[in-house]
Coordinates of C-alpha atoms and ligand atoms in Angstrom, one line a residue:
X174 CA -13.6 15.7 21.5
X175 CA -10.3 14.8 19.8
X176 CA -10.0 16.5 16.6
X177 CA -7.4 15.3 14.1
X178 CA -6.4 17.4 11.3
X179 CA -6.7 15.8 8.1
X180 CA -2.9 14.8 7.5
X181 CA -3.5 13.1 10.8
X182 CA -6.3 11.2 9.4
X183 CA -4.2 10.2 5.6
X184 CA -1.7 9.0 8.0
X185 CA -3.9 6.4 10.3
X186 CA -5.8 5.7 6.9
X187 CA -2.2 5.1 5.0
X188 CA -0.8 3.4 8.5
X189 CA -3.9 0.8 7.9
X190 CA -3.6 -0.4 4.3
X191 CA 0.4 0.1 3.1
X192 CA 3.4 -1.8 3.7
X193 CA 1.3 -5.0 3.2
X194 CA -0.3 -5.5 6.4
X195 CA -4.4 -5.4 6.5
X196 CA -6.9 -5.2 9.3
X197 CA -8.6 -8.1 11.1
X198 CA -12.0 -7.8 11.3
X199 CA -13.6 -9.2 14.9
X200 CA -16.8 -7.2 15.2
X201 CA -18.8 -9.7 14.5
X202 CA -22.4 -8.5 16.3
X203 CA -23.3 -9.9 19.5
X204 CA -25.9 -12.3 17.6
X205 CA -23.8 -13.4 14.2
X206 CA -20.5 -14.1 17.0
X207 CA -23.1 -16.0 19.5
X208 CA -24.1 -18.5 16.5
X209 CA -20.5 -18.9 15.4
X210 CA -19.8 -19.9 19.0
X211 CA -22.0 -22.1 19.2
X212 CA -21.8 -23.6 15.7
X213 CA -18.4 -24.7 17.2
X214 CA -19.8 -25.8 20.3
X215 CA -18.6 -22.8 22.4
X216 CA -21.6 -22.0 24.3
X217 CA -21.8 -18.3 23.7
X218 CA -21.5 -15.4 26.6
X219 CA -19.9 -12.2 26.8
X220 CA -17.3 -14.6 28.9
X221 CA -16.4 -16.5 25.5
X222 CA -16.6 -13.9 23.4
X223 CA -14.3 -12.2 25.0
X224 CA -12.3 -15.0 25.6
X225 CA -12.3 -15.9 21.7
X226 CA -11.6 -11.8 20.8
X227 CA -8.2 -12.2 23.4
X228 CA -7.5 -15.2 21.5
X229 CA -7.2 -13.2 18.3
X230 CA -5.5 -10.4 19.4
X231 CA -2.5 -12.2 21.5
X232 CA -1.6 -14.5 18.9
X233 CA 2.1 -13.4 18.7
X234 CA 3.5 -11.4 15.8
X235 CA 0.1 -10.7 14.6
X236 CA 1.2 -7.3 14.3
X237 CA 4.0 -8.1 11.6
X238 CA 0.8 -8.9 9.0
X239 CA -2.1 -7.0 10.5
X240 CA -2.5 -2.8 10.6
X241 CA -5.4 -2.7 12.7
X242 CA -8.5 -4.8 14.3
X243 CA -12.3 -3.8 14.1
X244 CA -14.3 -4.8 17.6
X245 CA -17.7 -4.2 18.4
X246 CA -19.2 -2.1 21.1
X247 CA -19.3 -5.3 23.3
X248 CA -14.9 -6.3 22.7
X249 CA -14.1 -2.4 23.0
X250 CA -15.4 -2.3 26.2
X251 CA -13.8 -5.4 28.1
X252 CA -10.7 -6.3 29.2
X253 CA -8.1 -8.7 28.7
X254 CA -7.7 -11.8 31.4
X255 CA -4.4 -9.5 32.5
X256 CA -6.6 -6.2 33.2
X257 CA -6.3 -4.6 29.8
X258 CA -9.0 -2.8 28.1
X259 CA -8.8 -4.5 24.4
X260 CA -8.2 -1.2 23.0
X261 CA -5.5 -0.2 25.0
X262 CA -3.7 -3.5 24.8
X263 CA -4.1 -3.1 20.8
X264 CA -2.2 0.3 20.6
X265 CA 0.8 -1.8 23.0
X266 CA 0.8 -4.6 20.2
X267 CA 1.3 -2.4 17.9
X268 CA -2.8 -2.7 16.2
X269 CA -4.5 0.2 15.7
X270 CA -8.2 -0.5 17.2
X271 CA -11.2 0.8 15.3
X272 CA -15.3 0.2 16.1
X273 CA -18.1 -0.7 14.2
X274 CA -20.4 2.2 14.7
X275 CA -23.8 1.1 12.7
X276 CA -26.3 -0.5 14.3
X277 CA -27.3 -3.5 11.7
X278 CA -29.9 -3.5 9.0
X279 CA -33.7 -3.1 8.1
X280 CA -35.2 -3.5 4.7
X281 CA -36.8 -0.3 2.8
X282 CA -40.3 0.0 2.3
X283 CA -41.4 -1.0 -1.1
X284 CA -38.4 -1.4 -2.3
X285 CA -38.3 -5.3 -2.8
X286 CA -36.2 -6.2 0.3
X287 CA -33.5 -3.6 -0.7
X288 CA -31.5 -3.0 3.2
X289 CA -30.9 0.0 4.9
X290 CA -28.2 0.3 7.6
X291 CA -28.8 2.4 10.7
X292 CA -27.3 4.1 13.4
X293 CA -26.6 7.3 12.3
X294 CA -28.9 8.9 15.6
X295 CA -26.7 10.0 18.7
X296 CA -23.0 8.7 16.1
X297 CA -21.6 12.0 17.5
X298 CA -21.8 11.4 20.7
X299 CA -20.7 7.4 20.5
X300 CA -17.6 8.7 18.5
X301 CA -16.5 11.2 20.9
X302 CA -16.5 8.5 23.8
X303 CA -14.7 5.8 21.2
X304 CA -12.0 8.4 20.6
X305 CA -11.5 9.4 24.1
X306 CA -11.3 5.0 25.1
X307 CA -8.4 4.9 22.1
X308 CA -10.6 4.4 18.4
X309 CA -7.8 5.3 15.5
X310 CA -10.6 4.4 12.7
X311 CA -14.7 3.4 12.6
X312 CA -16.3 0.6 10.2
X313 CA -19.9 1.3 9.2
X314 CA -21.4 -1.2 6.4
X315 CA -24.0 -1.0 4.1
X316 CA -25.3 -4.3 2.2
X317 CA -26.8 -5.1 -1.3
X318 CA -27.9 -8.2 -2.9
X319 CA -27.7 -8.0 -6.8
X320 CA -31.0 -9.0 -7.0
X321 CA -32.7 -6.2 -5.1
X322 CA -30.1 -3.0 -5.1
X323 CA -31.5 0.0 -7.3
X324 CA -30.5 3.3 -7.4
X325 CA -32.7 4.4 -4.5
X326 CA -30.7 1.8 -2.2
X327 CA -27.8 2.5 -3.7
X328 CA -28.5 6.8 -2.8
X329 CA -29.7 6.2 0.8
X330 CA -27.0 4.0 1.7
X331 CA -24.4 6.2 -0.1
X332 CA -26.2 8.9 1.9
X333 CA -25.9 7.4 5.4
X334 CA -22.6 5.9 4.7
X335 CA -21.2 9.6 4.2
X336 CA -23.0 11.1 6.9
X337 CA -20.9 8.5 9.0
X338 CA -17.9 9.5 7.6
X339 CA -18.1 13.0 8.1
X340 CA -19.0 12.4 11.7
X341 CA -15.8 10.5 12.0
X342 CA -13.4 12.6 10.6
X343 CA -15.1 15.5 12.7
X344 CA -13.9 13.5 15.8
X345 CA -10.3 12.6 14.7
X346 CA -11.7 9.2 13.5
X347 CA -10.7 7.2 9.8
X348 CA -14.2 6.2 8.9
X349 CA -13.9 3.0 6.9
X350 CA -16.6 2.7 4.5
X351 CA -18.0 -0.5 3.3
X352 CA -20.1 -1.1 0.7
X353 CA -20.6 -4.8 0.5
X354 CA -22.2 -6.5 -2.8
X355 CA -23.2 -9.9 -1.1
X356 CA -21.5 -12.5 -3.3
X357 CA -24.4 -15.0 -2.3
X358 CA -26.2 -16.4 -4.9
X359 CA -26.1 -18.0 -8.8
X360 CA -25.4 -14.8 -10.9
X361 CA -22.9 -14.3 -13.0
X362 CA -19.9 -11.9 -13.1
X363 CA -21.2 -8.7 -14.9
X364 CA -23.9 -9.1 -12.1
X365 CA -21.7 -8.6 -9.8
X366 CA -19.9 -5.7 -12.0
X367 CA -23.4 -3.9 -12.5
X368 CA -23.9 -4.0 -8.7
X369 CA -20.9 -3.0 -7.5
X370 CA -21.0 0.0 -10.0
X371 CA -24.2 1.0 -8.6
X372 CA -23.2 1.1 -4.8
X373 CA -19.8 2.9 -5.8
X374 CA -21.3 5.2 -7.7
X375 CA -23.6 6.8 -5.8
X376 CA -21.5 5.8 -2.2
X377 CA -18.7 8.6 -4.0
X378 CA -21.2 11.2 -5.4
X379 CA -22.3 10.9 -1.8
X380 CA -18.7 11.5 0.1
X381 CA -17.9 14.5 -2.3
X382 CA -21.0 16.1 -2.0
X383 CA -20.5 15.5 2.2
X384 CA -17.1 17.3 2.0
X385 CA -15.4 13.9 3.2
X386 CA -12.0 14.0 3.0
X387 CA -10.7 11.3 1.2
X388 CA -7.3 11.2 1.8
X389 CA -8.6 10.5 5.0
X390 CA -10.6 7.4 4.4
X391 CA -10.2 3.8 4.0
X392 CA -12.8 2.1 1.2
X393 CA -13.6 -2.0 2.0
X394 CA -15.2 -3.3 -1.1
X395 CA -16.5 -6.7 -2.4
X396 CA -14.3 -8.2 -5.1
X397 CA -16.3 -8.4 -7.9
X398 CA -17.3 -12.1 -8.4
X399 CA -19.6 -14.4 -9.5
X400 CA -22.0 -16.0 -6.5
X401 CA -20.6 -18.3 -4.5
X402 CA -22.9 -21.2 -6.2
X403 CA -21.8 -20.3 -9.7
X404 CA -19.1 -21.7 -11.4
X405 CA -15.8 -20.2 -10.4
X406 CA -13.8 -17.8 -13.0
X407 CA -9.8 -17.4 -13.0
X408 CA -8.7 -15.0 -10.1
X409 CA -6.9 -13.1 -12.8
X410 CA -10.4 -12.3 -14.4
X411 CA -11.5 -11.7 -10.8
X412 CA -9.3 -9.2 -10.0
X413 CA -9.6 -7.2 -13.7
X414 CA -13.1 -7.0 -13.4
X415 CA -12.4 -5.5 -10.0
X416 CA -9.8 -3.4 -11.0
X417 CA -11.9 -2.1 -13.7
X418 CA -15.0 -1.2 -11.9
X419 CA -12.3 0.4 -9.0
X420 CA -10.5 2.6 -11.5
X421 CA -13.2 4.0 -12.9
X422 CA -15.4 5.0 -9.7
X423 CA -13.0 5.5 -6.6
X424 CA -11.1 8.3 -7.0
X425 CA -6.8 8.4 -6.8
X426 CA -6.9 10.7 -3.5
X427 CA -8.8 7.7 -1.9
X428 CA -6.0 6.9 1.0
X429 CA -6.3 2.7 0.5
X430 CA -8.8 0.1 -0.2
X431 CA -9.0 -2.9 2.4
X432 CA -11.5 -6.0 0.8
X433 CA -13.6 -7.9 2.4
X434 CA -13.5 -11.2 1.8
X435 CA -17.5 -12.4 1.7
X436 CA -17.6 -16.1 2.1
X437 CA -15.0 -17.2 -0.3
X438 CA -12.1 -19.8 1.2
X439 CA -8.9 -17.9 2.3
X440 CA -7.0 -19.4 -0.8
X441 CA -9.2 -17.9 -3.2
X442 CA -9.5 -13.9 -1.6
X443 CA -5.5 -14.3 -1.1
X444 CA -5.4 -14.9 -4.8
X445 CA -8.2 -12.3 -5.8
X446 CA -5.7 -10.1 -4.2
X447 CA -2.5 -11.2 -5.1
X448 CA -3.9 -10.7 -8.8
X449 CA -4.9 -7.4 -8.3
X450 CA -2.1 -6.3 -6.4
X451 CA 0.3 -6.6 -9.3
X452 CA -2.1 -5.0 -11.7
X453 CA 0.2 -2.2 -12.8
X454 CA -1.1 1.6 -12.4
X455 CA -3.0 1.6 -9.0
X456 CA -3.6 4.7 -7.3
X457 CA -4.1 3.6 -4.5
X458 CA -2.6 0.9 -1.6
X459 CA -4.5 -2.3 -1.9
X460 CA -5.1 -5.2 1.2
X461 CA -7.3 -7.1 3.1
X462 CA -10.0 -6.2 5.7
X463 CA -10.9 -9.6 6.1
X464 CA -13.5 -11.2 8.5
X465 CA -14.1 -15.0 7.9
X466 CA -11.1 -15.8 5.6
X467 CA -8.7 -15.1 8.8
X468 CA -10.0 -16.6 11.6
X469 CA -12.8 -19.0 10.6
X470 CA -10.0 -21.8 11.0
X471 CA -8.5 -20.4 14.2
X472 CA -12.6 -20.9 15.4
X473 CA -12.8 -24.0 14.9
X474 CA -9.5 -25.5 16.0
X475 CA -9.7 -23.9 19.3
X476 CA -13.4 -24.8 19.8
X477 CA -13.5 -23.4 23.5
X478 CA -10.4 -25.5 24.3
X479 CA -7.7 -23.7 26.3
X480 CA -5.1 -25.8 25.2
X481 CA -6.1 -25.7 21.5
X482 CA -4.9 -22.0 21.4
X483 CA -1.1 -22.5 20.5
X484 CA -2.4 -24.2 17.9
X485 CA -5.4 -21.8 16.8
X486 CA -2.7 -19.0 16.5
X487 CA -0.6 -21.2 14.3
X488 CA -3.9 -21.7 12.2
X489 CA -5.3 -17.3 12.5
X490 CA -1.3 -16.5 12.0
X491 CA -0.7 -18.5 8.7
X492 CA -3.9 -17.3 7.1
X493 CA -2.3 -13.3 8.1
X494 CA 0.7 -13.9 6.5
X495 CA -0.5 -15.5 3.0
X496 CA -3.4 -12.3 2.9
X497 CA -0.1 -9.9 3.9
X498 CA 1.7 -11.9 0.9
X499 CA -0.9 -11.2 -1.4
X500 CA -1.0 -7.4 -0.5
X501 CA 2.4 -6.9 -0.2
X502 CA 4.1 -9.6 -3.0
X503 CA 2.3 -9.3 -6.3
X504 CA 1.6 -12.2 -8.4
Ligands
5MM830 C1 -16.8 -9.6 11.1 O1 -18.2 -9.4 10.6 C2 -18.6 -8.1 10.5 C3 -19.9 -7.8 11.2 O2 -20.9 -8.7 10.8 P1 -22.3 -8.6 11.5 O3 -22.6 -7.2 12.0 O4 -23.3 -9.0 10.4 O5 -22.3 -9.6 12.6 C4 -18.7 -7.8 9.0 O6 -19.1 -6.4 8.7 C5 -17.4 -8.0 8.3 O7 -16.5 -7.0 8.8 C6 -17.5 -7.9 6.8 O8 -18.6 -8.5 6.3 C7 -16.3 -8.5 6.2 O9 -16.2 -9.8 6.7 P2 -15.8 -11.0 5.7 O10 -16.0 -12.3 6.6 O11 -16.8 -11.0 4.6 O12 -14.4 -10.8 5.3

C-alpha cells in the first residue's frame, strides 16, 4: 500500500483545484458512456470508449487548463493506440489521473425514492491496486433530488461518503467528495439552497466525526440553482446563493472546491463560476470538475469520425480554457 502523509495529500488536493486549472471528468459508467455513444451514433464497445477516452486525453495543451482527469474502472485499465496504460500516459501529460470508486446507486427503503450510493465493500482493497496502477485522487458521488432528500439521506450518504474518504487517504489517495443536488426539475432557488444545506451539512458532520483530513480533500458541489425547467436567475445571484450556503457549511481547511456542472450549457457554469470566483473572502481555491459542460461538444463533433478529431479538440479545448478563465480570471 502507498501511504501518503497528509502534506502529501494538501498538495495533490491543492495541485488539482489552484492556479485556475480544473479536472475533466470522463468516468462516465460503462452504461451512461454506451448511450452517449450511441446517442451520437458511435456504436458503443469498450473499443470506442476507449477510443473516445484517448480522444479526450491527447487533445494538445489540455494540460495548460486541466489539473487532473477522472476515468472509470473500464478507461483505467486500457491502453492508449501507442501502448500506454491511460494512467500512465496521464502522469507524462502532465494530468493527474484519479478513479471513480462507488459503484452507482439504489434507492432506500421507505424513504420515498431517496438514493443510496454503494461500494464501500472490498474499497480497501480496489484503492490499494489503483494506487499501485498510478491513482493521485478517487471520486465517489452521492445524489439527491430536492424533492426526496431528508435528513436520513442526507446522514447515510454523508456516512458512506466519509467512510470513502478515510479509505482514501489511508492509501495515499485525495478522495474527492461529491455531493450532487440534481438541478432537474421546476423548483425554485431556496429549493435548491435548502437541499444543498442539507447534504453539506450532514456530508461535514460526517468527515469530522471520520477523522478525514481536510486539508487533504477536494469537495465537488452543485451550484445552487433553480431546475433546469425554471426560469433562469442572474449568475451573480447564482453564485451568492452558492457562496452563501459554501461559507457557512464547508469549513476554511477544506483544500479546494471543484463544481460540477449538472446539465447546464458551458456558457452558463463558466459564468456561475466566474461570478463566484471574484466573490471577495474565499477560503478556499474554487474551479471546475466538470463532466458534460467540457466535452459534450467535442462528442458530438467527432461522432466516431477519425478525421473529425482535430476538430473535436478545437471544440473539448475551447470549452477548457473559458472554465480555466472563469476559475482563474474573476468577473
Ligand atoms: C462523468 O459522469 C460521472 C459519472 O456518471 P455516471 O456514473 O452516472 O455514469 C458523474 O459523476 C460526473 O462526474 C458528475 O455528475 C459531474 O458531471 P457533470 O456533467 O454534471 O459536470
Amino acid at each position: 500500500m502507498t501511504t501518503l502523509p497528509a502534506t502529501a495529500l494538501a498538495d495533490v488536493a491543492q495541485q488539482l483545484t489552484s492556479g485556475g486549472r480544473g479536472i475533466l471528468a470522463a468516468d462516465e459508467s460503462i452504461k451512461t458512456m454506451s448511450t452517449r455513444l450511441e446517442q451520437e451514433g458511435v456504436p458503443a464497445s469498450a473499443t470506442t470508449r476507449r477510443d473516445y477516452r484517448e480522444l479526450l486525453l491527447t487533445a494538445e495543451g489540455l494540460s495548460a487548463s486541466i489539473s487532473g482527469i477522472i476515468l472509470c474502472d473500464e478507461t483505467f485499465g486500457q491502453d492508449l493506440a501507442d501502448g500506454r496504460p491511460f494512467p500512465v500516459a496521464a502522469h507524462e501529460l502532465g494530468i493527474l489521473p484519479g478513479i471513480k470508486v462507488d459503484t452507482g446507486t439504489t434507492a432506500l427503503p421507505g424513504h420515498g425514492g431517496a438514493l443510496i450510493t454503494e461500494g464501500l465493500d472490498g474499497l480497501g482493497a480496489r484503492l490499494a491496486s489503483y494506487a499501485y496502477r498510478g491513482a493521485a485522487f478517487a471520486k465517489w458521488r452521492a445524489v439527491f433530488d430536492v424533492h426526496t432528500v431528508t435528513h436520513y439521506s442526507a446522514g447515510a450518504n454523508g456516512h458512506a461518503l466519509a467512510r470513502y474518504a478515510a479509505l482514501c487517504q489511508q492509501h495515499g489517495i485525495v478522495p474527492i467528495v461529491e455531493p450532487e443536488v440534481l438541478c432537474t426539475g421546476a423548483h425554485d432557488l431556496s429549493a435548491s439552497v435548502q437541499a444543498t444545506r442539507l447534504a453539506l451539512s450532514a456530508l461535514f458532520t460526517e468527515l469530522v466525526d471520520a477523522a478525514v483530513d481536510l486539508t487533504g480533500i477536494v469537495l465537488k458541489p452543485n451550484f445552487v440553482t433553480p431546475g433546469l425547467d425554471a426560469p433562469a436567475v442572474p449568475p451573480a445571484d447564482v453564485a451568492a446563493a452558492t457562496f452563501a450556503v459554501l461559507r457557512e457549511l464547508v469549513p476554511a481547511e477544506v483544500a479546494g472546491i471543484a463544481f460540477l456542472s449538472g446539465g447546464h450549457p458551458t456558457s452558463r457554469v463558466c459564468a456561475f463560476l466566474s461570478e463566484l470566483a471574484a466573490i471577495d473572502g474565499r477560503p478556499w481555491p474554487v474551479t471546475f470538475s466538470f463532466g458534460r459542460a467540457l466535452v459534450s461538444a467535442a462528442l458530438h463533433t467527432w461522432g466516431g469520425t477519425t478525421s473529425e478529431v482535430p476538430a473535436a479538440h478545437r471544440v473539448l479545448l475551447q470549452n477548457c480554457r473559458d472554465a480555466s478563465a472563469a476559475a482563474a480570471h474573476p468577473a
